[in-house]
mmCIF file of C-alpha atoms and ligand atoms in Angstrom:
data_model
loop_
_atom_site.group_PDB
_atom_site.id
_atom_site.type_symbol
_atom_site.label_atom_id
_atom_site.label_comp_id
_atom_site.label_asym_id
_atom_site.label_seq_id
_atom_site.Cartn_x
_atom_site.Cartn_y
_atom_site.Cartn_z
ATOM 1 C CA UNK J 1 13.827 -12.681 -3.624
ATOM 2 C CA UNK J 2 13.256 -14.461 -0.326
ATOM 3 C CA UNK J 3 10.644 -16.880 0.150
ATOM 4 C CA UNK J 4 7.322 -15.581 1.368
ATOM 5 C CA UNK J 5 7.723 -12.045 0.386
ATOM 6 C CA UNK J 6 5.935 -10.679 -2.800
ATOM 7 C CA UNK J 7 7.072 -7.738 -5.233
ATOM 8 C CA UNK J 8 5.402 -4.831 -6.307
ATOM 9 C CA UNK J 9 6.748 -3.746 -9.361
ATOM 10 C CA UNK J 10 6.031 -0.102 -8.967
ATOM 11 C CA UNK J 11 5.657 1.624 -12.550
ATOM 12 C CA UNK J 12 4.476 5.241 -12.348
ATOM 13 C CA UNK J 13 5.915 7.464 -14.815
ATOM 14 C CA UNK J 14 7.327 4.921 -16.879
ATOM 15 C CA UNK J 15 5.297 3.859 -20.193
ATOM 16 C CA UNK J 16 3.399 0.490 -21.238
ATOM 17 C CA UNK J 17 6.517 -0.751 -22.826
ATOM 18 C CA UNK J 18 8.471 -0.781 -20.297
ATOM 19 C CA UNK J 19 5.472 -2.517 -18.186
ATOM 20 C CA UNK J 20 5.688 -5.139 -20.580
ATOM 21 C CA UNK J 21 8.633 -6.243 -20.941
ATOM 22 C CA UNK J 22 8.614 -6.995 -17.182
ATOM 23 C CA UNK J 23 5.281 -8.652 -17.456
ATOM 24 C CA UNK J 24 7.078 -10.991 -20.353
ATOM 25 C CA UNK J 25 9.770 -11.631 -17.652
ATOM 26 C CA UNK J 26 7.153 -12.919 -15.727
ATOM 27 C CA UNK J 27 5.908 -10.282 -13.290
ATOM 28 C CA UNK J 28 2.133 -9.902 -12.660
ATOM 29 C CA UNK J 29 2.139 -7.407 -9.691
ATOM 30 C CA UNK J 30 2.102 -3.740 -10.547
ATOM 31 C CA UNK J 31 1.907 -0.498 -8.439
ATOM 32 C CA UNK J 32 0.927 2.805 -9.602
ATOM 33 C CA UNK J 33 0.011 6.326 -8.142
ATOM 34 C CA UNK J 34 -1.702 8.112 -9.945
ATOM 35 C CA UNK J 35 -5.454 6.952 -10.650
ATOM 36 C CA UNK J 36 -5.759 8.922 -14.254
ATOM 37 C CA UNK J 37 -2.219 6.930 -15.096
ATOM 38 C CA UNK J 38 -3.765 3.126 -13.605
ATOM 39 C CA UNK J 39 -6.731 3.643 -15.498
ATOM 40 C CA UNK J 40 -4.958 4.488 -18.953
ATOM 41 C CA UNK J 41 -2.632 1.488 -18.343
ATOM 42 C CA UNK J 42 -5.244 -1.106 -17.033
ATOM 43 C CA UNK J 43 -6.619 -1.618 -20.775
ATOM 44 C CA UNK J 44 -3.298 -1.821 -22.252
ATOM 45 C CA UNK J 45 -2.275 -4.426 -20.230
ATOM 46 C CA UNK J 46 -2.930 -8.412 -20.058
ATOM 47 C CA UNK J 47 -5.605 -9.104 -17.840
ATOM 48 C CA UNK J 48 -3.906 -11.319 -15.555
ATOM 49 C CA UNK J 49 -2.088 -8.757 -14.722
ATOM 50 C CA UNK J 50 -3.544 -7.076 -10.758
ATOM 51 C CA UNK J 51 -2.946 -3.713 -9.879
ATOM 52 C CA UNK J 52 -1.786 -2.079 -6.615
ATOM 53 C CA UNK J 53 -2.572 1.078 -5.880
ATOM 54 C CA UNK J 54 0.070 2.986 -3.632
ATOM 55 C CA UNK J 55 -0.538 6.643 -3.597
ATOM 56 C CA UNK J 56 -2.300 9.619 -1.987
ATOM 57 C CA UNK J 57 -5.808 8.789 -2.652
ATOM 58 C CA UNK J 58 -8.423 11.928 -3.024
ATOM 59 C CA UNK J 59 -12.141 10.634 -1.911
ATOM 60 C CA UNK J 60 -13.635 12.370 -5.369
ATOM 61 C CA UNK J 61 -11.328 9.538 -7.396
ATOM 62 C CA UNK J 62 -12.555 6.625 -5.091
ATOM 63 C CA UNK J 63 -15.070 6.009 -7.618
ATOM 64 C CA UNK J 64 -12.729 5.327 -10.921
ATOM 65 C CA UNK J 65 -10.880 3.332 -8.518
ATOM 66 C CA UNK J 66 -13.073 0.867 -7.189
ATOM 67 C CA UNK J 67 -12.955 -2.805 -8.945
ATOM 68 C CA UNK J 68 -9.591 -2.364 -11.009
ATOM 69 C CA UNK J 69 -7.395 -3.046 -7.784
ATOM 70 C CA UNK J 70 -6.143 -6.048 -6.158
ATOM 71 C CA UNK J 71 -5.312 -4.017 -3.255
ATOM 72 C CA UNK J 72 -5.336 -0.424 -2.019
ATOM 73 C CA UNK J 73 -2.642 -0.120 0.239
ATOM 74 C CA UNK J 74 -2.373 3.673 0.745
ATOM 75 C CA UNK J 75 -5.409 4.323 2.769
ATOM 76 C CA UNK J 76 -4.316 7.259 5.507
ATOM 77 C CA UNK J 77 -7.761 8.545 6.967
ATOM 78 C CA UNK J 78 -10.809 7.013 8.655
ATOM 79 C CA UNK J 79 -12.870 9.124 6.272
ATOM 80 C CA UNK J 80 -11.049 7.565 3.141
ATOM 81 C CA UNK J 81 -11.739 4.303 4.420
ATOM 82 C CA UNK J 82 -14.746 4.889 5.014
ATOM 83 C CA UNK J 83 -15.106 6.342 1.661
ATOM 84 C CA UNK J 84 -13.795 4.030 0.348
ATOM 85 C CA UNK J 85 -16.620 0.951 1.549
ATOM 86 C CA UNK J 86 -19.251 3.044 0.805
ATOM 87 C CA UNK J 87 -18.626 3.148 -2.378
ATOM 88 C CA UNK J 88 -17.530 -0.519 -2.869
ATOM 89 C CA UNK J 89 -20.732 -1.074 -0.893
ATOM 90 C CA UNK J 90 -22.174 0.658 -4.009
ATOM 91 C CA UNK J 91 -20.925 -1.078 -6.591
ATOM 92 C CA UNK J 92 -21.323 -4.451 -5.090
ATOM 93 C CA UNK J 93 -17.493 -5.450 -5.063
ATOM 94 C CA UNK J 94 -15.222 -5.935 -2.187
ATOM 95 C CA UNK J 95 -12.336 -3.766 -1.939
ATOM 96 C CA UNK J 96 -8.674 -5.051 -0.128
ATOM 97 C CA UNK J 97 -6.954 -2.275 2.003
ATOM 98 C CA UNK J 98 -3.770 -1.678 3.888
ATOM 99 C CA UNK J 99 -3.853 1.305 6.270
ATOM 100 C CA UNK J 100 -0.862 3.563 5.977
ATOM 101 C CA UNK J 101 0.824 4.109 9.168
ATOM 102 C CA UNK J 102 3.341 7.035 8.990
ATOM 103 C CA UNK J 103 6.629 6.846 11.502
ATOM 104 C CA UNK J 104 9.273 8.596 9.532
ATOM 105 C CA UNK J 105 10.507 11.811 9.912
ATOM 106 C CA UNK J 106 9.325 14.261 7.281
ATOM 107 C CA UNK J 107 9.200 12.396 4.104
ATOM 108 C CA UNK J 108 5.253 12.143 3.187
ATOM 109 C CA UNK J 109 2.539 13.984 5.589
ATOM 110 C CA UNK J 110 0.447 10.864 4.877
ATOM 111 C CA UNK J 111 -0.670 8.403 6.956
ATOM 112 C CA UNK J 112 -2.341 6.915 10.350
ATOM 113 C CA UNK J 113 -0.347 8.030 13.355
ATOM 114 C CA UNK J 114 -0.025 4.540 15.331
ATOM 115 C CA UNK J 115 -2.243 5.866 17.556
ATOM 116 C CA UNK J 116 -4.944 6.531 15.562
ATOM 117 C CA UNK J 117 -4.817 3.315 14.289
ATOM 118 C CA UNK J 118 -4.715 1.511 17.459
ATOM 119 C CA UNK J 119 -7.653 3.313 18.608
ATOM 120 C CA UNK J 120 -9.646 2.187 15.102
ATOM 121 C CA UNK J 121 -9.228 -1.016 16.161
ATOM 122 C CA UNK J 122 -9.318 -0.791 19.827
ATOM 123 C CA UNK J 123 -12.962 0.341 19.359
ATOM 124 C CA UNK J 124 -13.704 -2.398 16.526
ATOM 125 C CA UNK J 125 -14.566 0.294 14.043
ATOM 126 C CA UNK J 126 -13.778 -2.312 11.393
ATOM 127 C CA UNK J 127 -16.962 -4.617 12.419
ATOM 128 C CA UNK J 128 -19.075 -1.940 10.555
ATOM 129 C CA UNK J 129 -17.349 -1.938 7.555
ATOM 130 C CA UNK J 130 -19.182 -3.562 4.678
ATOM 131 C CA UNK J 131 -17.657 -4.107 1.463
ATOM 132 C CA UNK J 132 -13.816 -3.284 2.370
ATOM 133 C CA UNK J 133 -11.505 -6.027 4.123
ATOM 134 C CA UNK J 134 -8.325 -4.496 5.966
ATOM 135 C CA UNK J 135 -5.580 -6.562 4.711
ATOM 136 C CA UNK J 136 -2.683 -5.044 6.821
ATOM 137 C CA UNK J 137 -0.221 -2.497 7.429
ATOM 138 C CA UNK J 138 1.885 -0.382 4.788
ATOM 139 C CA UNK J 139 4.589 2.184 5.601
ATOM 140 C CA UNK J 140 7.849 3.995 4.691
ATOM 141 C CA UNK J 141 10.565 4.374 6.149
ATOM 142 C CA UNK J 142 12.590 7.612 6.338
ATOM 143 C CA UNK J 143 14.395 8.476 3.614
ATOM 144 C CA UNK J 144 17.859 8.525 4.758
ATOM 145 C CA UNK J 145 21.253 7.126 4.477
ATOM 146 C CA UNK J 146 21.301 6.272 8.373
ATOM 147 C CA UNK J 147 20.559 2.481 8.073
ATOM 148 C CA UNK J 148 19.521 2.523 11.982
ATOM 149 C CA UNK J 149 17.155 5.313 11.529
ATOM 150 C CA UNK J 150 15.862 3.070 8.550
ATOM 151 C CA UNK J 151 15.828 -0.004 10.300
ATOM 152 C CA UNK J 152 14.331 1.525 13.537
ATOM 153 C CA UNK J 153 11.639 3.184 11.150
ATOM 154 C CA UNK J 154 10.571 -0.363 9.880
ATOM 155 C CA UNK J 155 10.853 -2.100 13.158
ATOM 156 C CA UNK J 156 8.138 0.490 14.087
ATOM 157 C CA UNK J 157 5.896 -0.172 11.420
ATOM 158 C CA UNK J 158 6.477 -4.107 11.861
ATOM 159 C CA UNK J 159 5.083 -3.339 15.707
ATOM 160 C CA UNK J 160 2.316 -1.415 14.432
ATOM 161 C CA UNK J 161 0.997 -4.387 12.396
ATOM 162 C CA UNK J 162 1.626 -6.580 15.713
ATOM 163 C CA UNK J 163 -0.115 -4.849 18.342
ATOM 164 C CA UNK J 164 -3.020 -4.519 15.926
ATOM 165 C CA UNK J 165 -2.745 -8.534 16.399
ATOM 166 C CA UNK J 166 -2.655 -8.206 19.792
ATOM 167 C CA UNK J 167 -5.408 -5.486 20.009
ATOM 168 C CA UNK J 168 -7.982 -7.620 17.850
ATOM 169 C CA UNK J 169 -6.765 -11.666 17.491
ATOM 170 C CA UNK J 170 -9.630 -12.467 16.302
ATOM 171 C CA UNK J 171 -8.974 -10.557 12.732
ATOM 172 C CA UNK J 172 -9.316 -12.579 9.515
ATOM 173 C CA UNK J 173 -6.555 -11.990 6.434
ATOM 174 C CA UNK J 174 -4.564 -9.319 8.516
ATOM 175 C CA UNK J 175 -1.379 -10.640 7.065
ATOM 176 C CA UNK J 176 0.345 -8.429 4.203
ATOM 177 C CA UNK J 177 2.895 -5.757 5.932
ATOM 178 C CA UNK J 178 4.265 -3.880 3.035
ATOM 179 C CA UNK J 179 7.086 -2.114 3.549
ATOM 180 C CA UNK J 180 10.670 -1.417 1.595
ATOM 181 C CA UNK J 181 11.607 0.061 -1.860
ATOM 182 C CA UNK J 182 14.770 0.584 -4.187
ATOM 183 C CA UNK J 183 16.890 1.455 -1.540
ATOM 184 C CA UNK J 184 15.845 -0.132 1.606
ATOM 185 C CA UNK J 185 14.212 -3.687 0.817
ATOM 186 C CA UNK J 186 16.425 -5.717 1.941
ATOM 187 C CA UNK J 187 16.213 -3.787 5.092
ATOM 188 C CA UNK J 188 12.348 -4.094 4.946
ATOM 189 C CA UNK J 189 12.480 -7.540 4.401
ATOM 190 C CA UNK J 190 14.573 -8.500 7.406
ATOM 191 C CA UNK J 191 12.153 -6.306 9.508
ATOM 192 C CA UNK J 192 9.781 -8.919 8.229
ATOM 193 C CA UNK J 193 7.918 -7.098 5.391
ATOM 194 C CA UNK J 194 5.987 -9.632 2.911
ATOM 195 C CA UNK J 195 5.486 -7.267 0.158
ATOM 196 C CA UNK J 196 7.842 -4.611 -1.070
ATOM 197 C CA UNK J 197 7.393 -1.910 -3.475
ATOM 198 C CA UNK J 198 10.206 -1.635 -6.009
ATOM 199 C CA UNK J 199 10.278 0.922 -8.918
ATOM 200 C CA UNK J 200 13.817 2.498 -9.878
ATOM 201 C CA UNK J 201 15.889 -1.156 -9.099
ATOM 202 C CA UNK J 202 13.589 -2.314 -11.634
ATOM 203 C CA UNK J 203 12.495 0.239 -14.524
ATOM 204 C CA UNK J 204 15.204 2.853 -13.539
ATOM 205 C CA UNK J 205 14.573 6.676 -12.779
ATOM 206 C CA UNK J 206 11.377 8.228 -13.437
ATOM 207 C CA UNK J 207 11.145 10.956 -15.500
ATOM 208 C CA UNK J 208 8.614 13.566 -14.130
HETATM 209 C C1 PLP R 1 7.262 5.445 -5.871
HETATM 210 C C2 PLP R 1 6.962 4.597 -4.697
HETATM 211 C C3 PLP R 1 7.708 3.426 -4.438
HETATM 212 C C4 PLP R 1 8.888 2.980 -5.281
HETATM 213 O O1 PLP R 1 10.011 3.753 -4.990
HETATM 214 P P1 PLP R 1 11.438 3.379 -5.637
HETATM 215 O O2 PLP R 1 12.391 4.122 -4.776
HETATM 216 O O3 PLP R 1 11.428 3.849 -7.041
HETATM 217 O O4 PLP R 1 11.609 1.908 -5.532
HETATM 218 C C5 PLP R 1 7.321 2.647 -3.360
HETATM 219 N N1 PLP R 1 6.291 2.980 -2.575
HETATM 220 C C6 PLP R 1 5.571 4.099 -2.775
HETATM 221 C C7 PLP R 1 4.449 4.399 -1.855
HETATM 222 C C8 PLP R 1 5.883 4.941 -3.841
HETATM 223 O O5 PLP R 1 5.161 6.048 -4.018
#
């Protein structure tokens, strides 16, 4: 793994054992989908262990979700977001984001058009947020075997995360772009992703 970039090691579908044995090989960063799944798995595993959560998120599951994640990084909509720090605002904790920016071609309807999230911060929308810091930038490439259209798809992203620099310099822990999985990480990486997401290289394929 090259220095400075972090793994996700992303378990959906796949039981506690196999969790396990990759926390005894030292891994502490999970990623799951699926809140019902997270929340049967969070008890069954050591608590050192922190959780990312990296899929479609529906606002009426916000609630289960809020205090058993390191890090959201799958947030697609203003309204989630906003959602979302209401109800961390709630519960008195502070909940870690990553907006989802979507670029490639069909895969996943999900996601902040650039655009939209150049505007978000263009207008400083995240001054009023309360109880939810916006860590970054997380995104997907297309899935394809046309390593430019890959590549091109993750230099996007990686420009996304800078012009938000540029927009607002000023922002505090902007610094995680997540992006890259099984088959593209390396890709990902030398696009300059610092956290990739990494479930069939590592637990093999999922059974649905
Ligand atoms: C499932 C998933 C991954 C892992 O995909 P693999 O191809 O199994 O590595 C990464 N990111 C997201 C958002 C996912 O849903």
């Amino acid at each position: 793994m090259p220095e400075g970039v972090r793994l996700v090691a992303v378990s959906k579908f796949h039981p506690v054992e196999a969790l396990r044995q990759a926390y005894d090989a030292g891994q502490r960063l999970f990623g799951e989908s699926r809140v019902q799944e997270l929340l049967q798995k969070i008890p069954q595993m050591p608590d050192d262990v922190q959780w990312h959560f990296i899929g479609h998120l529906q606002t009426n599951k916000v609630h289960q979700l809020i205090g058993r994640t390191a890090l959201i990084e799958s947030v697609d909509t203003e309204r989630l977001l906003n959602f979302i720090d209401r109800k961390s605002e709630e519960a008195g904790v502070v909940t870690r984001v990553l907006l989802q920016v979507h670029v490639a071609r069909e895969e996943t309807k999900f996601g902040f058009l650039p655009e939209e999230i150049f505007d978000y911060f263009r207008a400083r929308k995240f001054e009023s947020l309360q109880a939810t810091h916006i860590c970054g930038i997380m995104g997907m490439a297309s899935n394809s075997d046309d390593k430019q259209l890959v590549e091109h798809d993750f230099m996007r992203i990686r420009e996304v995360y800078d012009e938000v620099l540029r927009i607002a310099p000023d922002l505090r822990g902007f610094d995680i772009l997540s992006m890259g999985m099984s088959g593209d990480w390396p890709l990902a990486v030398s696009q300059g992703s610092n956290l990739i997401r990494v479930g069939t290289a590592i637990f093999g394929n999922r059974e649905y």
